[in-house]
Short mmCIF file of C-alpha atoms in Angstrom, two decimals:
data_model
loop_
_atom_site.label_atom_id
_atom_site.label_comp_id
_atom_site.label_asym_id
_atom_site.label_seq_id
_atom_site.Cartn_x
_atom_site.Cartn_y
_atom_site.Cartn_z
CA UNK G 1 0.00 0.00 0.00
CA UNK G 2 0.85 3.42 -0.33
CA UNK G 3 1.76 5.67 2.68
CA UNK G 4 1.12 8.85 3.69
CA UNK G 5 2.29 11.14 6.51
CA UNK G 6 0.07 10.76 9.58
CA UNK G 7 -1.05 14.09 10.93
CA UNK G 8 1.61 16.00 13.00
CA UNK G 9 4.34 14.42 11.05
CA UNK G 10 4.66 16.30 8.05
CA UNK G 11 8.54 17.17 7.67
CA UNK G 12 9.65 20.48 8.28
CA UNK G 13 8.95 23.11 5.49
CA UNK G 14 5.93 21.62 4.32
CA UNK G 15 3.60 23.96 5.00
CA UNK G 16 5.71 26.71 3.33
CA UNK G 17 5.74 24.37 0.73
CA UNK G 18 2.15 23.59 0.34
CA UNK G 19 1.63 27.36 0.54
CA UNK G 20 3.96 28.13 -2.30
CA UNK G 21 2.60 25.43 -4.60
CA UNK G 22 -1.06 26.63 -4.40
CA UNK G 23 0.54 30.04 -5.21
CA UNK G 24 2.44 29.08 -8.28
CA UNK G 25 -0.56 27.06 -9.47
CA UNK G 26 -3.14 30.09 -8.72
CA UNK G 27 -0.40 32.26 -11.08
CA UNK G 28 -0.65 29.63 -13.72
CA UNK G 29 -4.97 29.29 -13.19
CA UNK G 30 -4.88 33.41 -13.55
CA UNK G 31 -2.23 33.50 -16.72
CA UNK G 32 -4.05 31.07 -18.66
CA UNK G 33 -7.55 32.49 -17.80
CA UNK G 34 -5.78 35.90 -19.55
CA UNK G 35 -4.67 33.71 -22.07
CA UNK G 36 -8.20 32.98 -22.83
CA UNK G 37 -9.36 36.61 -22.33
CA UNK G 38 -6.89 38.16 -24.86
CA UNK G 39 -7.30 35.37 -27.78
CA UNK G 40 -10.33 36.19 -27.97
CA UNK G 41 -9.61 39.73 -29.75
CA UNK G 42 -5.65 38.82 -30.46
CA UNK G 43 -3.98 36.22 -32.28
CA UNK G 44 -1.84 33.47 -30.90
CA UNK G 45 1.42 34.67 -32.10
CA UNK G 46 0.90 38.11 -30.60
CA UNK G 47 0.27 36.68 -27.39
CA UNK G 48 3.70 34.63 -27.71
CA UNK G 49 5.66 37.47 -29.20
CA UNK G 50 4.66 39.68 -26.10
CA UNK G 51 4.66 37.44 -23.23
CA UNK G 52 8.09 35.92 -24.51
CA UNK G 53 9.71 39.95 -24.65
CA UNK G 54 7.39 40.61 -21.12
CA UNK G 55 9.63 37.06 -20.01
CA UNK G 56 13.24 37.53 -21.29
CA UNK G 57 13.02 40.88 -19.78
CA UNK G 58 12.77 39.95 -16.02
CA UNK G 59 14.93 37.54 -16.63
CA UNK G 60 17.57 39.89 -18.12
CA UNK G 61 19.43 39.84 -14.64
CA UNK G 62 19.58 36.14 -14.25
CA UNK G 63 21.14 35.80 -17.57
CA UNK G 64 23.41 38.38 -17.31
CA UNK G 65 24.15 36.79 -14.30
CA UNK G 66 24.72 33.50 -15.96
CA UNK G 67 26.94 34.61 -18.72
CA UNK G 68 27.46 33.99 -21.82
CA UNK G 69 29.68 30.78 -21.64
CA UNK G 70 27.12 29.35 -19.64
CA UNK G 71 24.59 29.11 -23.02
CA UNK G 72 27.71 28.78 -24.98
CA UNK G 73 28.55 25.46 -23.00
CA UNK G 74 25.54 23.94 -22.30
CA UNK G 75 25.24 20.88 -23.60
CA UNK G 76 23.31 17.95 -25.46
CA UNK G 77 22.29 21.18 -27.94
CA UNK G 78 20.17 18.85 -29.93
CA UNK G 79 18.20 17.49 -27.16
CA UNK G 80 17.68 21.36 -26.34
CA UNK G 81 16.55 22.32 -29.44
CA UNK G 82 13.89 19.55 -29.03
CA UNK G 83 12.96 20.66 -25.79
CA UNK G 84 12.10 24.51 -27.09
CA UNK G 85 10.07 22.90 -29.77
CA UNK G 86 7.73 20.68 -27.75
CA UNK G 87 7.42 24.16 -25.72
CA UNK G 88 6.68 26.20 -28.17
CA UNK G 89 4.22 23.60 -29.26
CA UNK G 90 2.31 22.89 -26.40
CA UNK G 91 2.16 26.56 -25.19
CA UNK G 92 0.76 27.73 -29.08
CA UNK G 93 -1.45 24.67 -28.90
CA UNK G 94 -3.00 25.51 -25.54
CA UNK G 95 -3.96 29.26 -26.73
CA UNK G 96 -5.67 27.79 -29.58
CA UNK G 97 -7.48 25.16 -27.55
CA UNK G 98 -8.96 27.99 -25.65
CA UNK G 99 -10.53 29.49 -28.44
CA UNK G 100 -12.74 27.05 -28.73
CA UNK G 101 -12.89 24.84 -25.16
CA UNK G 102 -13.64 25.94 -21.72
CA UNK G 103 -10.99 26.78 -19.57
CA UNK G 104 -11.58 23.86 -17.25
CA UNK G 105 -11.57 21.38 -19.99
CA UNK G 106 -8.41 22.41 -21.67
CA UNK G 107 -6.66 22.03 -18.02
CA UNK G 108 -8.20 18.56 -17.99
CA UNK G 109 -6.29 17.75 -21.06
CA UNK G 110 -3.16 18.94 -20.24
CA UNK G 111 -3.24 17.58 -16.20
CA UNK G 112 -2.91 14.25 -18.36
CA UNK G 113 0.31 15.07 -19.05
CA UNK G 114 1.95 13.43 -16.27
CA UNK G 115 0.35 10.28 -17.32
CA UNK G 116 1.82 10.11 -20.66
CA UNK G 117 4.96 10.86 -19.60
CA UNK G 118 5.04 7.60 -17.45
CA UNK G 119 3.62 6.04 -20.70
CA UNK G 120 6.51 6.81 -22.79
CA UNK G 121 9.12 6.65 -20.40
CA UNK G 122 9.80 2.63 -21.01
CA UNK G 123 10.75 4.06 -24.33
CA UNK G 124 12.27 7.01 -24.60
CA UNK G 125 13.77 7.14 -20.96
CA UNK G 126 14.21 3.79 -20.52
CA UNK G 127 12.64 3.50 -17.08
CA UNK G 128 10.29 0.49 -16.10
CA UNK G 129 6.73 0.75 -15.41
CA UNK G 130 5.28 -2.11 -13.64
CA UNK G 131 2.20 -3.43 -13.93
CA UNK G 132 0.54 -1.13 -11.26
CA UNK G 133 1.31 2.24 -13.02
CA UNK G 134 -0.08 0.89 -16.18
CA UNK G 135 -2.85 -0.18 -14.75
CA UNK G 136 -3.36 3.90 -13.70
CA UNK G 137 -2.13 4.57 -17.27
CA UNK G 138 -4.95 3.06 -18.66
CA UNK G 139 -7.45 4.05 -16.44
CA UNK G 140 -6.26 7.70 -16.93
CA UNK G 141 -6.34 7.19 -20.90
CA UNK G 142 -9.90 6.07 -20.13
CA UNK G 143 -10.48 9.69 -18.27
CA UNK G 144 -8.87 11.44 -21.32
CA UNK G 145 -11.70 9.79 -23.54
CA UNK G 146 -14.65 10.27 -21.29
CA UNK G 147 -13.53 13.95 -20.50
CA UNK G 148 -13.48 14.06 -24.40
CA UNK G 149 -17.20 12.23 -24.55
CA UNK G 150 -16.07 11.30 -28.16
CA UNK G 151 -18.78 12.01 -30.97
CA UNK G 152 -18.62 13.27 -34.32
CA UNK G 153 -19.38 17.21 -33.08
CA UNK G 154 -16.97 16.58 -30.05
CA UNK G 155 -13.81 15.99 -32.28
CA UNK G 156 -13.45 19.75 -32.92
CA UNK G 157 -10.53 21.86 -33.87
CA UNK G 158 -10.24 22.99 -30.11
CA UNK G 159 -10.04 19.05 -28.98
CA UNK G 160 -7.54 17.99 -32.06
CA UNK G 161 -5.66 21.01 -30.23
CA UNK G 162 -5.84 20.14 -26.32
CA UNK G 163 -5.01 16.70 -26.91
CA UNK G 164 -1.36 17.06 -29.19
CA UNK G 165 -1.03 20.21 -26.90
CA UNK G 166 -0.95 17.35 -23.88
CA UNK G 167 1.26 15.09 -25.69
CA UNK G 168 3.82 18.17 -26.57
CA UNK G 169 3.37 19.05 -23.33
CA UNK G 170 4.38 14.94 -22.08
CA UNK G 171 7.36 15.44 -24.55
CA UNK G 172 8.86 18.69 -22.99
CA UNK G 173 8.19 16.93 -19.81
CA UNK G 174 10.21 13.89 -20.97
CA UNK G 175 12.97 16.12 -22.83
CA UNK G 176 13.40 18.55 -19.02
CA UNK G 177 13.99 15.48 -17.39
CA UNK G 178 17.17 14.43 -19.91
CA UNK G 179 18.43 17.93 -19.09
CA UNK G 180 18.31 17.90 -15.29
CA UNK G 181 22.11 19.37 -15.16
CA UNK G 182 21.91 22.17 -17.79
CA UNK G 183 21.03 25.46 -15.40
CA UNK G 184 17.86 26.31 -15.18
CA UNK G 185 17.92 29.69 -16.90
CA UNK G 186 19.57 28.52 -20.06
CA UNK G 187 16.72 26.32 -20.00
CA UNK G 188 14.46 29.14 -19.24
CA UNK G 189 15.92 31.82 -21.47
CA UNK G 190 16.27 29.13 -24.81
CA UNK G 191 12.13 28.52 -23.97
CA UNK G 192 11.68 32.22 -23.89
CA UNK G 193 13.49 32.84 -27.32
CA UNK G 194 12.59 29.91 -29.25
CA UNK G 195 8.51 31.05 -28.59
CA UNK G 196 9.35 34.67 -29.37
CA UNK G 197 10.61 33.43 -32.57
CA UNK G 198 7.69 31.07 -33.39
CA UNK G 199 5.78 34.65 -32.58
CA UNK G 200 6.63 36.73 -34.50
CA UNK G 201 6.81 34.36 -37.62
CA UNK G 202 2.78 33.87 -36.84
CA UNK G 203 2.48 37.71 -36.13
CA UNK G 204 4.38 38.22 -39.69
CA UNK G 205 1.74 36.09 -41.31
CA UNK G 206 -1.66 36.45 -39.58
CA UNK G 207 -0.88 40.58 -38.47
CA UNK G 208 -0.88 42.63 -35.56
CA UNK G 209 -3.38 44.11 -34.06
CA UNK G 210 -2.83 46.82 -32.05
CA UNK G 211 -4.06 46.17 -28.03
CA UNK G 212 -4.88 48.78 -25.66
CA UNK G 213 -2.38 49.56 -23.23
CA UNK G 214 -4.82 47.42 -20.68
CA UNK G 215 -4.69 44.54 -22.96
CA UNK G 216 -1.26 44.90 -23.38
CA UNK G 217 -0.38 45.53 -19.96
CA UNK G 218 -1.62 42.13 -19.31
CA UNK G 219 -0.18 40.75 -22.24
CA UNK G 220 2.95 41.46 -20.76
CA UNK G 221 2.03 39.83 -17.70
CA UNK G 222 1.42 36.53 -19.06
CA UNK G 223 4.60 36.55 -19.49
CA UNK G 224 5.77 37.42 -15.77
CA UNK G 225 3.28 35.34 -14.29
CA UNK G 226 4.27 32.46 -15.86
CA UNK G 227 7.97 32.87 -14.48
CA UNK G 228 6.39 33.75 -11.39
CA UNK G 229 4.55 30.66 -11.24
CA UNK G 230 7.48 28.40 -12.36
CA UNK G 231 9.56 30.27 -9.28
CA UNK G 232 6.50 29.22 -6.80
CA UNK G 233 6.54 25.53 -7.77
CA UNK G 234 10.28 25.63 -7.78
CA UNK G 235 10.12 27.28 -4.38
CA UNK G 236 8.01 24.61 -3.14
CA UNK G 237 10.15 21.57 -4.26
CA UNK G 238 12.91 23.50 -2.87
CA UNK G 239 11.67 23.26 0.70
CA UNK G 240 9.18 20.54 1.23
CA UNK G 241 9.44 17.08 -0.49
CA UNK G 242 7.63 16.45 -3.94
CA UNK G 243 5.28 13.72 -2.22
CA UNK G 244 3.49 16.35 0.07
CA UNK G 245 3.50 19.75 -2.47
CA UNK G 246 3.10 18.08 -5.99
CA UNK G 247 -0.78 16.63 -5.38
CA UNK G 248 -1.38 20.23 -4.62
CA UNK G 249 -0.99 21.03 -8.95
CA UNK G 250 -4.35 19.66 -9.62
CA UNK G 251 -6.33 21.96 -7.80
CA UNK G 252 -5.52 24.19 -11.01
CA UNK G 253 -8.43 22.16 -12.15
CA UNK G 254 -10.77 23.28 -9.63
CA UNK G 255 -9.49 27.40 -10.40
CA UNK G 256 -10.50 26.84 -14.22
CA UNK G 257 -13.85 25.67 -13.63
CA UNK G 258 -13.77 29.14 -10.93
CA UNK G 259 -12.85 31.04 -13.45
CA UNK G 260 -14.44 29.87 -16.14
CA UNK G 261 -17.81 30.06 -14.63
CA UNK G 262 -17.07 33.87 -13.69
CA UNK G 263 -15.53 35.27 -16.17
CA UNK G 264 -17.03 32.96 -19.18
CA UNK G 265 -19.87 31.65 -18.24
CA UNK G 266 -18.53 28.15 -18.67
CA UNK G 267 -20.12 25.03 -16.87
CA UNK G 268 -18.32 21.89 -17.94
CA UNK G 269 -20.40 18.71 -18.18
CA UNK G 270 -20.53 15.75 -16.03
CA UNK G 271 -18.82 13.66 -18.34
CA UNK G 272 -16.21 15.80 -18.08
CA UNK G 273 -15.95 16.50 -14.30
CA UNK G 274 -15.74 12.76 -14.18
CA UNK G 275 -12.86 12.14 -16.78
CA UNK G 276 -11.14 14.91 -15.00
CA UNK G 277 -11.57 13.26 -11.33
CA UNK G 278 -10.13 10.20 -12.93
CA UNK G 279 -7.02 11.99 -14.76
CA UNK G 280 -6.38 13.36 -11.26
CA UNK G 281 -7.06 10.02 -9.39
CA UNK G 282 -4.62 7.85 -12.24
CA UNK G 283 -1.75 10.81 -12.06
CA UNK G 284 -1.77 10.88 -8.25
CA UNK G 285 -1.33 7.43 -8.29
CA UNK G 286 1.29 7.20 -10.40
CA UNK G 287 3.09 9.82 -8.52
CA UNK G 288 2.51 8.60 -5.00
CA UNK G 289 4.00 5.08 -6.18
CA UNK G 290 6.80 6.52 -7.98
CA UNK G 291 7.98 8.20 -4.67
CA UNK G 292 6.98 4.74 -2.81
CA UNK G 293 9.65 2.88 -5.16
CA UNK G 294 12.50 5.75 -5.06
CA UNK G 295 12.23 5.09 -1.41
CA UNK G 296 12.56 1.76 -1.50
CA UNK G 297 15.39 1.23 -3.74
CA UNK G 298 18.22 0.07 -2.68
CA UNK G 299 21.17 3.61 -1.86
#
């Protein structure tokens, strides 16, 4: 069986922790609820262009910092070029998902994530899954399609979208994991250019269209929020141990279908709710026994 930490005996830190990973997911539920908000009256590739310049620019003192041998040097460059791409795909993909899905329901899609990652790792990471985990594996797929409710009107552009946006988003997963050594802001700064690029090639062929200075304002914070957020869940890791903070990411779920119902209007089905509840259920069991069997194996 699975343990957990009987009450009064959660290490030290982990409330900090706990706190900090509800506040880096809250920055990511409010980013991509403006994400939703802006596409609406901007294109995708302005939204990338901006948040990417909003982005590079706080981080101008970290990589300053960091010099430039330290992007000059960093290695597997390949593997990193690979890593921007399945960024820069999953990110685009997500905007347009939203332009035609709920909030809620695109976060569904993407909280799967995890679960292909575990999916693919036999193969690409060459990790073994016993029998358990695939057993969550499929019952997660099974969420994925019943949060989808497949049907001829169902497979829309917005769905095609949300689900290769998940899969990128597995693949940048898998790819982060191979770089584990390279410092995090040449991992950071690489993601920030590769998407301003992508940007302004999209701006160059659908156009710009000039935002107000609110919408642009919070154009530019999508792109500070989104560093904030990463900081949070960084944060959190930091201090208290992955098995008591990470559970805490899926109540990003729970702030889409908040802020989809005020600010949209948006009430996800049933069918949904329920493929969603057992995306959640599959990844957090996947996770829990993953920590279970790095604790058991032999040091």
């Amino acid at each position: 069986m699975l343990s957990s930490p009987r009450p009064g005996s959660l290490p030290a830190g982990a409330t900090g922790g706990v706190v900090m990973m509800l506040l880096g997911v809250l920055l990511f539920a409010v980013n991509d609820t403006l994400g939703k908000w802006l596409v609406g009256s901007y294109t995708v590739g302005q939204l990338l262009l901006v948040r990417s310049v909003a982005g590079l620019c706080a981080m101008a003192p970290s990589i300053r910092a960091a010099g430039s041998p330290a992007f000059l040097r960093a290695p597997r460059p390949g593997l990193q070029l690979l890593r921007v791409a399945f960024s820069t795909l999953e990110s685009s993909l997500f905007f347009w998902a939203l332009t035609e899905l709920p909030l809620a329901e695109v976060m569904t899609y993407y909280m799967a994530g995890p679960i292909y990652v575990t999916a693919l790792s036999p193969f690409l990471l060459g990790e073994r899954v016993g029998w358990r985990r695939w057993t969550a594996v499929a019952v997660g797929f099974g969420g994925v399609v019943l949060a989808l409710h497949p049907s001829p009107s169902s497979l829309s552009f917005g769905a095609v979208c949300a689900l290769a946006g998940s899969f990128s988003y597995a693949l940048f997963l898998i790819t982060t994991r191979q770089l584990a050594g390279v410092p995090g802001t040449v991992l950071m700064t690489a993601q920030l250019l590769a998407a301003l690029l992508f940007g302004a090639v999209l701006v160059l062929t659908q156009g710009w269209t000039p935002p107000g200075i609110t919408d642009f304002v919070l154009m530019l914070f999508l792109g500070i929020g989104s560093l904030g957020g990463n900081l949070c869940v960084n944060q959190a890791l930091r201090i208290a141990p992955a098995s008591v903070v990470v559970p805490y990411q899926y109540t990003l779920i729970l702030w889409g279908m908040l802020f989809g119902y005020l600010f949209f209007g948006e009430v996800i089905g049933p069918l949904t709710l329920a493929g969603a509840a057992i995306i959640i259920g599959a990844g957090l069991f996947i996770f829990l026994r993953e920590q279970q069997l790095r604790r058991e194996a032999p040091r």
